[in-house]
Amino acid sequence: MNPNSLFRPIGHSPSGLSRRQVLKMMTATGVALSSWRLRALAQSTPTAAPAGGPEGKIHRAVANNVEAFPLASVRLGDGPFLHAQQLDEKYLLQLEPDRLLHNFRTNAGLEAKAPVYGGWESVQPWIDIRCHGHTLGHYLSAIAMMQASTGNPVYQQRADYIVTELQACQAASLDGFISAFPDGQTQFDNFVAGRRVTGVPWYTLHKILAGLRDTFLHCHNAAALDVLAKLCDWAGTKTAAMTDAQFQRMLGTEHGGMNEVLADTYVLTGNTKYLALAERFVHHAVFDPLAQSKDTLDKLHANTQIPKFIGFQRLYGLTGKPEYQTAAEFFWKTVVEHRAYVTGGHGDQEHFFPVTDFAKTLPSAKTSETCGDYNMLKLTRALFTQNPSVDYADFYELALYNCILASQDPDNGMVSYFKPIRPGYPKLYCTPFDSFWCCTGTGIENHAKYGDSIYFLRGPDEIFVNLLIPSTLTWKERGVTVTQITKFPEVATTSLKINTASPTDLTINVRHPAWCNKAVISVNGHPYDTFSQPGSYVKINRTWQDGDVVAVELPMSLRQVMLPGTTDTVAFMYGPIVLAGKLGTQGMTPGSDTIINERNYGQPLNEPIEVPTLAGDSATLLARIKPVPNAPLTFITADLAKPHEVTFIPYWKISHERCSIYWKIA
């Protein structure tokens, strides 16, 4: 077959799916009222994909062990995660779709409807990274997930409007290509010709493809799948003449999760050409050694690699090739067990460093990039669906609190690029309209999808409760509602209230985390059992009656964790919560921790700060850290820190002040 004809632009008409069919497949395999809204109501009618689907057109080689409940089946209750979601909502509604669409329309020869945003979207010093348009892709994903998380129709309207606009741009382009790049397809042409390439165009294109995918999945918009498929067709046509060697050289440049989104497009359309192209996007220089369980990650850009392994795990499910799963599992184990800080974050200046060099990174303000944390949680979730291990769930909880929740300004919803390990340095946040970093993009997604990993399903009658987050799960197919009531982590308990239309036989698996020595369970006020196997699931198998209540006690304790490779640098945790010492606001004024340029991390607010040391033997530290009465999750040193004592609170609660996670032992 002529490879050039395989991906010729066509009027793609994919088979339709119901929303539930699509979500099942994907999990079994992943406030300004401006003129845009008036046009959205006039021009764009929400379109639901028709019934039917490609289940018979694809062969999934390996079934998942568990599936996540659809995001729309879960609603958050009062607590820090709902607060973060609501701040994210406020910001999403401040952004104007027509400004995000500016460059797309200009490139298509259409008149722009609003001025373009700044930052990574249009101005120096970021023009040469070619991330123009990445925010629109992230924005589509975020509003699609927020639509599922809240049911607010404004997100549906915005998503429908943006897809209609992208359709118009695609129609004007004639070949299916859409982008916001100032030089159009030039950098892709340079890839094909073997010339020098400016920026990361595939990385940016991946964000647009993922946004279209998520809009189809969560907003029922069939046109989004049409635009997605045509853009994937363009990618296939553009690269069809490249030899494998040329393609592999191209993959040496950051390309996001192209293998994953192409595999997803195969699932959604049933067309094997997308699976074939997904496998062309396997970067063998990275994949091959990890598939042989060899750690070759030193000096590699961290977030360039993580999306590749998300894609490898996806491809394992679709192809059954064991080397894909071997690579994904080994990568996860390597990063989590050997290359992570106490928070679960990783990397310095966005790169993996030798595992012996943790102490060398302590002065850095550029550790734990939020995009890397976002993608590690995506990989963790994908691995969990294949192998529902508490190890994965525990790490997810660790990073969710101490990386993701910790990355948001709790006052205005702005997000951080890095979480600095440097003692005494504060978190820094983006601006709302002049930054548009990569971590702004993943940031607006992070806080739109907290409900996607609380509850999982195995078979027709087995639920996994992974996270202690106030929320309500509505399982319509079984007529069951699970309401989780908790003030965790302030209070180390949760309760699960079961409402069911009729007596129902179900197994509920409650996570017994590794940080808890004994889990105490009761049902309807009667002791069920006490469990002493941390790192396992407690199975509660019974016929549930309407109004049954499961009470779970998971006592937390204070513990210390050494910085890897050291014996004199320590951090403290309470249960899964990393504690940070409050070090005041010296040199800080309101707004001084907001920056436009992420490259300046470490430069502002850089005056010398007195950071106490801990005086004593490491074996006696915990006995000299005391809880503060009537102040949950608050501790203070007692005759331990010099020259003054230190008050600790959760790292995710720290904002607008200096702090430290790691402490030197004198």
XYZ file of C-alpha atoms in Angstrom:
666
model
C 0.000 0.000 0.000
C 1.222 3.489 -0.831
C 2.133 4.987 2.536
C 1.205 8.431 1.294
C -2.335 7.313 0.580
C -2.830 5.697 3.976
C -3.045 9.067 5.713
C -4.423 11.261 2.955
C -6.802 13.914 4.372
C -10.332 12.627 4.211
C -13.748 13.681 5.366
C -13.516 11.463 8.415
C -16.832 10.161 9.685
C -16.017 8.047 12.739
C -18.403 5.552 14.172
C -20.349 7.145 16.999
C -20.303 6.068 20.606
C -22.432 6.768 23.590
C -20.574 8.689 26.258
C -20.619 5.744 28.645
C -19.323 3.353 25.981
C -16.430 5.661 25.236
C -15.543 6.275 28.871
C -15.641 2.557 29.552
C -13.337 1.899 26.632
C -10.930 4.641 27.579
C -10.657 3.562 31.204
C -10.330 -0.026 30.137
C -7.444 0.830 27.845
C -7.394 6.412 29.898
C -16.381 34.936 34.294
C -16.594 36.967 31.602
C -19.666 36.844 29.398
C -17.979 38.084 26.223
C -18.991 37.954 22.579
C -17.668 34.419 22.105
C -20.460 33.015 24.258
C -23.183 34.764 22.309
C -21.714 33.346 19.110
C -21.430 29.929 20.742
C -25.141 29.901 21.463
C -25.927 31.013 17.933
C -23.397 28.930 15.984
C -22.730 25.765 17.923
C -25.281 23.219 18.992
C -23.977 20.638 21.491
C -23.671 17.407 19.563
C -23.764 14.034 21.242
C -22.115 11.144 19.465
C -24.804 8.771 18.181
C -25.309 5.332 19.638
C -23.120 2.464 18.590
C -19.350 2.216 18.671
C -16.154 0.535 17.543
C -15.988 -2.144 20.227
C -16.129 -4.783 17.493
C -13.474 -3.017 15.437
C -10.622 -3.162 17.931
C -8.938 -6.018 19.679
C -7.748 -5.198 23.163
C -4.993 -7.667 23.856
C -4.928 -7.259 27.647
C -7.978 -6.365 29.728
C -7.568 -4.011 32.637
C -8.050 -5.416 36.105
C -10.034 -2.383 37.299
C -11.602 0.669 35.692
C -12.077 4.154 37.069
C -15.624 5.333 37.473
C -16.433 8.093 34.974
C -15.514 11.540 36.216
C -19.134 12.627 35.831
C -20.173 9.963 38.369
C -18.272 11.654 41.200
C -18.962 14.965 42.933
C -16.621 16.470 45.490
C -17.785 17.496 48.960
C -16.505 20.353 51.112
C -12.783 20.231 51.691
C -9.458 21.371 50.246
C -9.971 19.622 46.929
C -13.340 21.226 46.276
C -11.809 24.577 47.227
C -9.017 24.021 44.689
C -11.536 22.995 42.032
C -13.619 26.107 42.622
C -10.567 28.368 42.318
C -9.727 26.617 39.063
C -13.283 27.185 37.840
C -12.992 30.891 38.522
C -9.794 31.120 36.478
C -11.139 29.024 33.603
C -14.085 31.368 33.279
C -11.802 34.413 33.268
C -9.959 33.162 30.194
C -11.420 34.184 26.835
C -11.612 31.491 24.136
C -11.269 34.001 21.293
C -7.928 35.178 22.662
C -6.719 31.576 22.870
C -7.958 31.043 19.292
C -6.289 34.171 17.878
C -3.262 32.519 16.283
C -5.256 29.535 15.029
C -7.573 31.812 13.063
C -4.720 33.981 11.798
C -2.819 30.934 10.541
C -5.926 29.691 8.746
C -6.333 33.022 6.963
C -9.342 33.970 9.073
C -9.764 37.244 10.908
C -8.954 37.051 14.600
C -11.796 37.986 16.942
C -9.718 39.093 19.934
C -6.082 39.948 20.678
C -3.710 37.107 21.501
C -2.542 36.419 25.056
C 1.094 36.974 26.002
C 3.619 34.734 27.727
C 4.361 31.418 26.049
C 1.527 32.122 23.620
C 3.088 34.974 21.678
C 6.046 36.939 23.036
C 9.756 36.747 23.654
C 11.662 35.078 25.181
C 9.373 32.119 24.457
C 8.678 32.398 20.718
C 11.410 29.931 19.775
C 10.052 27.123 21.955
C 7.028 26.918 19.608
C 4.427 26.374 22.314
C 1.945 28.773 20.713
C -1.468 27.177 21.122
C -0.556 24.708 23.851
C -2.794 26.572 26.296
C -5.851 26.083 24.082
C -5.261 22.321 24.160
C -4.907 22.272 27.939
C -7.903 24.576 28.219
C -10.088 22.222 26.167
C -9.066 19.318 28.401
C -9.676 21.359 31.554
C -13.133 22.639 30.615
C -14.160 19.201 29.324
C -13.153 17.615 32.631
C -14.732 20.474 34.580
C -17.954 19.878 32.678
C -17.833 16.252 33.818
C -16.853 17.210 37.369
C -19.559 19.837 37.871
C -22.238 19.473 35.191
C -22.107 23.250 34.651
C -23.318 23.859 31.061
C -21.047 26.869 30.595
C -18.121 24.496 30.058
C -20.081 22.561 27.440
C -20.857 25.820 25.643
C -17.221 26.905 25.659
C -15.972 23.542 24.468
C -18.536 23.409 21.664
C -17.629 26.927 20.579
C -13.892 26.215 20.470
C -14.395 23.004 18.495
C -16.572 24.874 15.986
C -13.836 27.463 15.580
C -11.167 24.783 15.106
C -13.384 23.115 12.505
C -13.475 26.380 10.599
C -9.694 26.683 10.807
C -9.262 23.099 9.649
C -11.620 23.596 6.713
C -9.638 26.646 5.647
C -6.332 24.788 5.872
C -7.402 22.201 3.269
C -4.984 19.511 4.512
C -6.306 19.029 8.062
C -3.508 20.936 9.793
C -4.310 23.451 12.517
C -1.857 25.271 14.740
C -0.993 28.587 16.344
C 2.681 28.513 15.298
C 3.958 31.745 13.754
C 5.575 29.774 10.922
C 2.813 27.235 10.311
C 4.154 23.832 9.248
C 7.757 24.979 8.784
C 9.219 23.135 11.769
C 7.482 19.895 10.796
C 8.904 20.315 7.294
C 12.320 20.759 8.896
C 11.871 17.483 10.784
C 11.011 15.638 7.573
C 13.921 17.179 5.677
C 16.410 16.557 8.477
C 17.049 20.260 8.991
C 17.503 22.097 12.274
C 14.221 22.437 14.143
C 13.161 25.324 16.344
C 11.167 24.453 19.448
C 8.945 21.488 20.307
C 6.107 21.463 17.735
C 4.986 17.855 18.322
C 4.781 18.531 22.051
C 2.426 21.419 21.382
C 0.388 19.520 18.821
C -0.115 16.740 21.366
C -1.840 19.193 23.727
C -4.317 20.168 20.999
C -4.999 16.524 20.110
C -5.505 15.629 23.778
C -7.889 18.543 24.247
C -9.996 17.371 21.304
C -10.010 13.821 22.663
C -11.126 14.969 26.095
C -13.839 17.166 24.597
C -15.241 14.182 22.731
C -15.096 11.982 25.822
C -16.529 14.357 28.398
C -18.678 16.738 26.343
C -20.209 14.333 23.795
C -18.936 16.543 20.981
C -18.682 14.347 17.874
C -17.134 17.209 15.891
C -14.142 17.103 18.254
C -13.419 13.531 17.170
C -13.717 14.572 13.534
C -11.144 17.363 13.994
C -8.936 15.010 16.021
C -8.962 12.311 13.350
C -8.221 14.739 10.527
C -5.307 16.231 12.457
C -3.960 12.721 13.122
C -4.367 12.015 9.396
C -2.287 15.097 8.687
C 0.419 13.828 11.081
C 0.506 10.498 9.284
C 0.720 12.104 5.854
C 3.414 14.544 6.953
C 5.689 11.784 8.298
C 4.797 8.921 5.931
C 7.900 9.246 3.753
C 10.316 9.343 6.698
C 12.481 6.278 7.229
C 12.507 4.671 10.651
C 15.952 6.167 11.288
C 14.728 9.642 10.373
C 11.655 9.204 12.565
C 13.776 8.145 15.531
C 16.023 11.181 15.118
C 12.905 13.333 15.166
C 11.809 11.716 18.441
C 14.953 13.055 20.072
C 12.982 16.313 20.353
C 10.299 16.530 23.042
C 7.004 15.310 21.591
C 4.683 14.957 24.569
C 2.343 11.957 24.632
C 1.924 11.539 20.877
C 2.016 7.747 21.195
C -0.770 7.816 23.796
C -3.152 10.178 21.984
C -2.722 8.310 18.696
C -3.490 5.043 20.487
C -6.577 6.711 21.959
C -7.638 7.814 18.485
C -7.365 4.208 17.346
C -9.671 3.155 20.187
C -12.188 5.869 19.358
C -12.288 5.254 15.609
C -11.338 1.602 15.247
C -8.869 2.565 12.496
C -5.600 0.648 12.801
C -3.591 3.323 10.987
C -3.595 5.358 14.191
C -2.240 2.423 16.193
C 0.509 1.939 13.606
C 1.447 5.606 13.848
C 1.358 5.431 17.652
C 3.976 2.692 17.522
C 6.120 4.786 15.164
C 6.188 7.357 17.982
C 7.934 4.877 20.301
C 11.289 6.514 21.053
C 13.644 3.542 21.126
C 16.658 5.381 22.563
C 14.628 5.755 25.778
C 12.309 2.766 25.495
C 14.793 -0.032 24.770
C 16.995 0.190 27.899
C 14.036 0.683 30.247
C 12.300 -2.308 28.641
C 15.400 -4.254 29.718
C 15.099 -2.839 33.270
C 18.118 -0.581 32.857
C 18.049 2.866 34.457
C 19.509 5.263 31.882
C 17.618 8.361 33.014
C 20.516 10.484 34.293
C 20.589 13.953 32.686
C 17.415 13.354 30.658
C 14.701 16.002 30.680
C 12.188 14.428 33.041
C 8.855 15.544 31.648
C 9.944 14.741 28.112
C 10.158 11.086 29.163
C 7.136 10.524 31.416
C 4.455 10.930 28.710
C 6.279 8.350 26.588
C 5.809 5.768 29.320
C 2.140 6.646 29.725
C 1.902 5.818 26.038
C 3.872 2.590 26.451
C 1.422 1.408 29.112
C -1.444 2.311 26.797
C 0.133 0.376 23.944
C 0.613 -2.654 26.175
C -3.125 -2.917 26.648
C -3.793 -2.605 22.927
C -1.006 -4.812 21.579
C -0.174 -7.206 24.415
C 3.554 -6.665 23.851
C 5.029 -7.279 27.304
C 8.029 -5.017 26.740
C 5.718 -2.008 26.845
C 4.510 -2.844 30.330
C 7.992 -3.821 31.510
C 9.278 -0.398 30.482
C 6.378 1.480 32.092
C 6.562 -0.450 35.372
C 10.342 -0.207 35.635
C 10.304 3.506 34.877
C 7.684 4.134 37.562
C 9.536 2.048 40.135
C 12.819 3.773 39.319
C 11.441 7.295 39.646
C 9.275 6.677 42.719
C 11.689 4.537 44.714
C 15.041 6.031 43.743
C 14.600 9.459 42.158
C 11.905 11.201 44.208
C 11.939 13.708 47.029
C 9.818 13.138 50.129
C 6.904 14.930 48.417
C 6.866 12.483 45.514
C 8.242 15.167 43.203
C 11.374 14.626 41.159
C 14.044 16.363 39.138
C 16.194 19.458 39.370
C 16.016 22.122 36.672
C 13.543 19.778 34.977
C 16.108 16.967 34.595
C 16.757 13.636 36.246
C 20.049 13.728 38.129
C 22.255 10.907 39.456
C 20.658 9.237 42.464
C 23.779 10.075 44.476
C 23.283 13.825 43.937
C 20.222 14.652 46.018
C 22.278 16.707 48.479
C 23.688 18.769 45.604
C 20.161 19.838 44.630
C 19.263 21.164 48.088
C 20.112 24.813 47.195
C 17.934 24.655 44.075
C 14.741 26.647 43.533
C 13.934 24.627 40.406
C 12.943 21.217 41.736
C 9.754 19.184 41.284
C 8.263 20.584 38.074
C 4.461 20.495 38.259
C 4.110 19.091 34.725
C 6.218 16.124 35.779
C 4.021 15.561 38.831
C 0.904 15.737 36.635
C 2.259 13.096 34.285
C 3.552 10.816 37.049
C 0.004 10.687 38.407
C -1.343 9.862 34.937
C 1.170 7.019 34.685
C 0.379 5.832 38.217
C -3.335 5.735 37.440
C -2.744 3.804 34.222
C -0.576 1.234 35.996
C -3.117 0.882 38.799
C -5.900 -0.052 36.382
C -3.758 -2.932 35.177
C -2.503 -3.953 38.611
C -4.541 -2.501 41.515
C -1.730 -2.359 44.041
C -1.788 -0.186 47.153
C 1.743 0.895 46.215
C 0.306 2.832 43.284
C -2.585 4.224 45.326
C -0.253 5.315 48.136
C 2.018 7.191 45.738
C -0.983 8.795 44.075
C -2.140 10.108 47.445
C 1.364 11.295 48.347
C 1.849 13.305 45.173
C -1.750 14.537 45.051
C -1.395 16.317 48.390
C 2.254 17.283 48.394
C 2.755 18.141 44.722
C -0.576 18.877 43.034
C -2.586 20.491 45.834
C 0.617 22.185 46.980
C 1.114 23.766 43.553
C -1.950 26.046 43.688
C -2.162 29.460 45.297
C -5.041 28.884 47.755
C -6.114 32.519 47.470
C -6.468 33.045 43.714
C -5.926 29.680 42.006
C -2.689 30.524 40.210
C -0.149 27.710 39.995
C 3.559 27.102 40.434
C 6.092 25.847 37.925
C 8.441 24.348 40.534
C 8.136 23.409 44.198
C 11.544 24.601 45.449
C 13.509 22.354 47.790
C 15.812 25.264 48.704
C 15.437 25.870 52.468
C 13.804 29.220 53.146
C 12.616 29.847 49.601
C 8.897 30.490 48.943
C 6.640 29.052 46.283
C 6.259 31.302 43.235
C 3.104 31.504 41.123
C 2.227 32.444 37.558
C 0.284 35.495 36.460
C -3.230 34.947 35.094
C -2.731 36.510 31.647
C 0.997 36.969 30.961
C 2.646 33.611 31.732
C 0.843 30.613 30.196
C 3.640 28.237 31.135
C 3.437 24.517 30.445
C 2.650 24.165 34.158
C -0.158 26.691 33.821
C -1.669 24.310 31.287
C -1.293 21.133 33.310
C -2.253 23.176 36.366
C -5.706 24.040 35.045
C -6.207 20.346 34.286
C -4.957 19.158 37.694
C -7.698 20.863 39.653
C -10.487 19.896 37.247
C -10.208 16.131 37.737
C -9.832 15.312 41.408
C -12.770 12.912 41.177
C -11.163 10.631 38.610
C -9.111 8.465 40.964
C -11.101 8.214 44.188
C -13.187 5.170 43.213
C -12.498 2.227 40.892
C -14.597 -0.718 39.737
C -13.701 -4.386 39.177
C -16.285 -6.480 37.433
C -19.945 -5.903 38.151
C -19.825 -5.818 41.941
C -16.485 -4.722 43.418
C -15.545 -1.156 44.363
C -12.119 0.164 45.364
C -11.974 3.226 47.611
C -8.514 4.667 47.050
C -8.587 8.211 48.393
C -9.985 9.788 51.544
C -11.705 12.735 49.872
C -15.217 13.951 50.708
C -17.255 12.969 47.678
C -20.319 11.206 46.345
C -20.163 8.340 43.861
C -23.336 7.709 41.871
C -23.338 4.227 40.325
C -26.426 4.457 38.161
C -26.187 0.969 36.678
C -26.512 -0.616 40.114
C -28.739 2.002 41.712
C -26.067 2.599 44.356
C -24.737 5.817 45.846
C -21.627 5.953 48.042
C -21.176 9.128 50.053
C -17.779 9.573 51.667
C -17.808 11.929 54.649
C -14.395 12.874 55.971
C -12.265 15.721 57.260
C -9.078 13.872 56.407
C -6.248 14.626 56.907
C -7.227 16.892 59.821
C -9.086 13.894 61.258
C -7.799 10.408 60.431
C -11.190 8.845 59.782
C -13.710 8.495 57.005
C -17.200 7.067 56.674
C -18.913 5.557 53.654
C -22.685 5.785 53.565
C -24.368 3.363 51.169
C -27.697 4.173 49.611
C -29.297 1.520 47.428
C -32.724 1.056 45.913
C -32.766 -2.588 47.035
C -30.473 -4.960 48.963
C -27.270 -5.278 46.924
C -24.378 -7.742 47.061
C -21.128 -5.809 46.700
C -17.511 -5.977 47.802
C -16.014 -2.696 48.960
C -12.205 -2.626 49.080
C -10.885 0.026 51.454
C -7.224 0.957 51.096
C -5.090 0.265 54.161
C -2.152 2.574 53.373
C 1.430 1.701 54.160
C 1.687 4.743 56.468
C -0.955 3.327 58.849
C -0.048 0.465 61.182
C -3.594 -0.586 62.049
C -6.877 0.072 60.262
C -10.058 -0.218 62.323
C -13.312 -0.877 60.466
C -16.885 -0.905 61.729
C -20.197 -1.383 59.908
C -23.332 0.269 61.258
C -21.569 0.896 64.552
C -20.507 -2.719 65.037
C -16.827 -3.699 64.928
C -15.969 -5.375 61.671
C -12.284 -6.057 62.219
C -8.881 -4.585 62.951
C -6.309 -5.010 60.224
C -2.557 -5.037 60.660
C -1.392 -5.442 57.074
C -0.397 -1.977 55.856
C -0.191 -1.778 52.105
C -3.244 -3.933 51.406
C -6.979 -3.647 50.825
C -9.593 -4.429 53.429
C -12.383 -6.379 51.722
C -15.901 -5.848 53.022
C -18.192 -8.328 51.290
C -21.861 -8.266 52.263
C -25.407 -7.633 51.193
C -25.766 -3.878 51.596
C -28.960 -2.294 52.829
C -30.029 1.260 52.221
C -28.392 3.519 54.819
C -25.528 1.179 55.792
C -22.451 3.036 57.040
C -18.836 1.896 57.032
C -16.574 3.744 59.472
C -12.823 3.638 58.875
C -10.103 4.703 61.299
C -6.584 5.126 59.903
C -4.414 6.507 62.716
C -1.516 8.649 61.549
C 1.854 9.060 63.186
C 4.808 11.380 62.880
C 7.842 10.009 61.082
C 11.106 11.245 59.621
C 12.450 10.651 56.124
C 16.072 11.278 55.212
C 17.033 13.032 51.997
C 18.260 10.129 49.830
C 21.986 9.555 50.123
C 22.365 11.579 53.324
C 22.395 10.957 57.059
C 22.194 14.602 58.158
C 19.267 16.041 56.193
C 15.758 15.142 57.257
C 12.104 15.807 56.414
C 9.023 15.052 58.490
C 5.690 13.506 57.581
C 2.420 12.912 59.378
C 0.683 10.050 57.651
C 0.930 10.896 53.932
C 1.326 14.620 54.615
C 4.717 16.291 54.223
C 5.297 18.943 56.873
C 6.977 22.253 56.114
C 8.505 24.615 58.629
C 7.177 28.188 58.575
C 10.031 30.674 58.186
C 8.263 34.017 57.918
C 7.934 36.610 55.174
C 11.287 38.374 55.277
C 11.691 40.499 52.152
C 8.259 39.582 50.810
C 5.455 41.985 49.943
C 1.983 41.229 48.548
C 2.408 39.950 45.009
C 6.183 39.536 45.216
C 5.816 35.757 44.820
C 4.049 36.175 41.457
C 6.290 36.081 38.384
C 5.815 36.193 34.625
C 8.973 34.385 33.552
C 9.476 30.899 34.993
C 13.164 31.057 34.045
C 13.641 33.530 36.874
C 12.874 31.022 39.635
C 15.500 31.464 42.324
C 16.249 35.109 41.491
C 13.485 37.088 43.221
C 13.240 36.951 47.010
C 16.754 35.563 47.091
C 18.153 37.356 50.130
C 19.885 35.199 52.772
C 17.459 33.628 55.228
C 18.303 32.177 58.604
C 17.171 28.543 58.496
C 17.371 26.762 61.856
C 19.261 23.518 62.250
C 18.169 20.608 64.406
C 20.409 19.959 67.385
C 20.570 16.380 68.503
C 20.700 12.758 67.499
C 18.526 11.698 64.572
C 17.113 8.897 66.722
C 15.568 11.392 69.165
C 14.164 14.011 66.793
C 10.558 12.832 66.749
C 10.258 12.902 70.531
C 11.068 16.624 70.446
C 8.396 17.605 67.924
C 5.067 18.151 69.652
C 1.518 18.602 68.318
C 0.053 22.055 68.924
C -3.189 21.764 70.938
C -6.396 22.579 69.066
C -4.482 23.057 65.798
C -4.830 20.007 63.528
C -1.731 19.016 61.580
C 0.356 21.635 63.372
C 3.535 20.766 65.284
C 6.310 22.681 67.010
C 9.835 21.742 67.964
C 10.710 21.571 71.646
C 14.311 22.373 72.534
C 15.342 21.042 69.123
C 15.757 23.808 66.526
C 18.513 26.411 66.810
C 18.601 29.412 66.993
C 14.788 29.318 67.321
C 12.037 26.733 67.372
C 10.053 25.891 64.232
C 6.330 25.460 63.657
C 5.343 22.835 61.086
C 2.169 22.719 58.985
C 1.310 20.707 55.853
C 3.378 21.745 52.851
C 0.237 21.986 50.739
C -1.081 24.683 53.082
C 2.026 26.856 52.837
C 1.680 29.950 50.643
C 3.001 33.517 50.564
C 5.704 32.789 53.104
C 9.107 31.202 53.305
C 9.390 27.595 54.341
C 11.587 24.536 54.381
C 10.900 20.837 53.943
C 14.399 19.490 54.601
C 16.448 20.285 57.710
C 20.092 19.881 58.564
C 20.911 17.926 61.717
C 23.758 19.635 63.547
